[in-house]
mmCIF file of C-alpha atoms in Angstrom:
data_model
loop_
_atom_site.group_PDB
_atom_site.id
_atom_site.type_symbol
_atom_site.label_atom_id
_atom_site.label_comp_id
_atom_site.label_asym_id
_atom_site.label_seq_id
_atom_site.Cartn_x
_atom_site.Cartn_y
_atom_site.Cartn_z
ATOM 1 C CA MET A 1 -151.285 -210.777 -26.284
ATOM 2 C CA ALA A 2 -147.808 -211.391 -24.848
ATOM 3 C CA GLN A 3 -148.723 -209.327 -21.797
ATOM 4 C CA ASP A 4 -151.775 -211.560 -21.181
ATOM 5 C CA LEU A 5 -149.524 -214.621 -21.281
ATOM 6 C CA ILE A 6 -147.084 -213.041 -18.811
ATOM 7 C CA VAL A 7 -149.949 -212.087 -16.489
ATOM 8 C CA SER A 8 -151.287 -215.667 -16.648
ATOM 9 C CA ILE A 9 -147.843 -217.146 -15.958
ATOM 10 C CA VAL A 10 -147.271 -214.843 -12.974
ATOM 11 C CA GLY A 11 -150.755 -215.595 -11.584
ATOM 12 C CA THR A 12 -150.325 -219.338 -12.044
ATOM 13 C CA GLY A 13 -146.906 -219.241 -10.391
ATOM 14 C CA ALA A 14 -148.274 -217.256 -7.455
ATOM 15 C CA ALA A 15 -151.187 -219.669 -7.026
ATOM 16 C CA LEU A 16 -148.920 -222.734 -7.169
ATOM 17 C CA CYS A 17 -146.517 -221.227 -4.614
ATOM 18 C CA SER A 18 -149.371 -220.309 -2.280
ATOM 19 C CA MET A 19 -151.026 -223.704 -2.549
ATOM 20 C CA SER A 20 -147.830 -225.737 -2.174
ATOM 21 C CA SER A 21 -146.520 -223.670 0.751
ATOM 22 C CA PHE A 22 -148.723 -225.532 3.237
ATOM 23 C CA ILE A 23 -147.638 -229.050 2.232
ATOM 24 C CA PRO A 24 -144.267 -229.103 4.073
ATOM 25 C CA GLN A 25 -145.979 -227.952 7.297
ATOM 26 C CA ILE A 26 -148.672 -230.634 6.984
ATOM 27 C CA ALA A 27 -146.023 -233.303 6.311
ATOM 28 C CA LYS A 28 -143.929 -232.179 9.303
ATOM 29 C CA ILE A 29 -146.895 -232.166 11.670
ATOM 30 C CA TRP A 30 -148.070 -235.568 10.474
ATOM 31 C CA ARG A 31 -144.585 -237.124 10.574
ATOM 32 C CA GLU A 32 -143.792 -235.810 14.069
ATOM 33 C CA ARG A 33 -147.354 -236.054 15.427
ATOM 34 C CA ASP A 34 -146.691 -232.658 16.976
ATOM 35 C CA ALA A 35 -148.215 -229.287 16.129
ATOM 36 C CA SER A 36 -147.096 -227.400 19.226
ATOM 37 C CA SER A 37 -144.969 -225.016 17.144
ATOM 38 C CA VAL A 38 -147.943 -224.038 14.964
ATOM 39 C CA SER A 39 -149.487 -220.701 15.871
ATOM 40 C CA LEU A 40 -153.216 -221.208 16.353
ATOM 41 C CA ARG A 41 -153.942 -217.485 16.021
ATOM 42 C CA MET A 42 -151.957 -217.208 12.806
ATOM 43 C CA TYR A 43 -153.820 -220.084 11.162
ATOM 44 C CA VAL A 44 -157.209 -218.808 12.343
ATOM 45 C CA VAL A 45 -156.394 -215.476 10.682
ATOM 46 C CA THR A 46 -155.086 -217.293 7.584
ATOM 47 C CA VAL A 47 -158.247 -219.408 7.267
ATOM 48 C CA THR A 48 -160.378 -216.287 7.706
ATOM 49 C CA GLY A 49 -158.366 -214.548 4.993
ATOM 50 C CA PHE A 50 -158.890 -217.437 2.576
ATOM 51 C CA ILE A 51 -162.631 -217.396 3.244
ATOM 52 C CA LEU A 52 -162.642 -213.695 2.399
ATOM 53 C CA TRP A 53 -160.548 -214.274 -0.758
ATOM 54 C CA ILE A 54 -162.962 -216.993 -1.873
ATOM 55 C CA THR A 55 -165.889 -214.654 -1.288
ATOM 56 C CA TYR A 56 -164.090 -211.931 -3.248
ATOM 57 C CA GLY A 57 -163.302 -214.337 -6.095
ATOM 58 C CA VAL A 58 -166.950 -215.363 -6.328
ATOM 59 C CA MET A 59 -168.089 -211.733 -6.210
ATOM 60 C CA ILE A 60 -165.824 -210.721 -9.107
ATOM 61 C CA ALA A 61 -166.460 -214.023 -10.938
ATOM 62 C CA SER A 62 -162.769 -214.980 -10.999
ATOM 63 C CA TRP A 63 -162.438 -218.749 -10.938
ATOM 64 C CA PRO A 64 -158.613 -218.680 -10.613
ATOM 65 C CA VAL A 65 -158.848 -216.550 -7.445
ATOM 66 C CA THR A 66 -161.712 -218.654 -6.107
ATOM 67 C CA LEU A 67 -160.220 -222.076 -6.898
ATOM 68 C CA SER A 68 -156.686 -221.369 -5.681
ATOM 69 C CA ASN A 69 -158.025 -219.967 -2.423
ATOM 70 C CA ILE A 70 -160.331 -222.966 -1.937
ATOM 71 C CA VAL A 71 -157.245 -225.199 -2.168
ATOM 72 C CA CYS A 72 -155.328 -222.940 0.242
ATOM 73 C CA LEU A 73 -158.298 -222.932 2.616
ATOM 74 C CA ALA A 74 -158.458 -226.725 2.598
ATOM 75 C CA LEU A 75 -154.716 -227.043 3.268
ATOM 76 C CA SER A 76 -154.603 -224.419 6.023
ATOM 77 C CA ALA A 77 -157.754 -225.902 7.595
ATOM 78 C CA THR A 78 -155.962 -229.265 7.554
ATOM 79 C CA ILE A 79 -153.155 -227.720 9.593
ATOM 80 C CA LEU A 80 -155.704 -226.334 12.067
ATOM 81 C CA ALA A 81 -157.360 -229.760 12.321
ATOM 82 C CA LEU A 82 -153.992 -231.431 12.931
ATOM 83 C CA LYS A 83 -153.165 -228.788 15.543
ATOM 84 C CA TRP A 84 -156.409 -229.627 17.334
ATOM 85 C CA LYS A 85 -155.965 -233.396 16.922
ATOM 86 C CA PHE A 86 -152.421 -233.578 18.230
ATOM 87 C CA SER A 87 -152.852 -231.024 21.014
ATOM 88 C CA HIS A 88 -155.938 -232.848 22.334
ATOM 89 C CA GLY A 89 -154.420 -236.264 21.743
ATOM 90 C CA ALA A 90 -151.299 -235.302 23.716
ATOM 91 C CA ALA A 91 -153.396 -234.087 26.623
ATOM 92 C CA ALA A 92 -155.312 -237.366 26.735
ATOM 93 C CA ALA A 93 -152.167 -239.520 26.596
#
């Protein structure tokens, strides 16, 4: 019983860290209107990884894995969208 609680606490902590890790990058990009320092390849691989994790979570019927990776996918996709927006906006300016 205690071990289940510890496992849940560790999993919840890991999910919260993963999900919140993208927020400072999004805020920085939005504040500076500049995403030139963001690696496009890295975020493409990251988004692909989250899609695979979501698929895995659905396949094993694990809603914590699925839900936390959906949030991470949305946040990392936001960074990709901002990268595209500000790199194309800068070229047009």
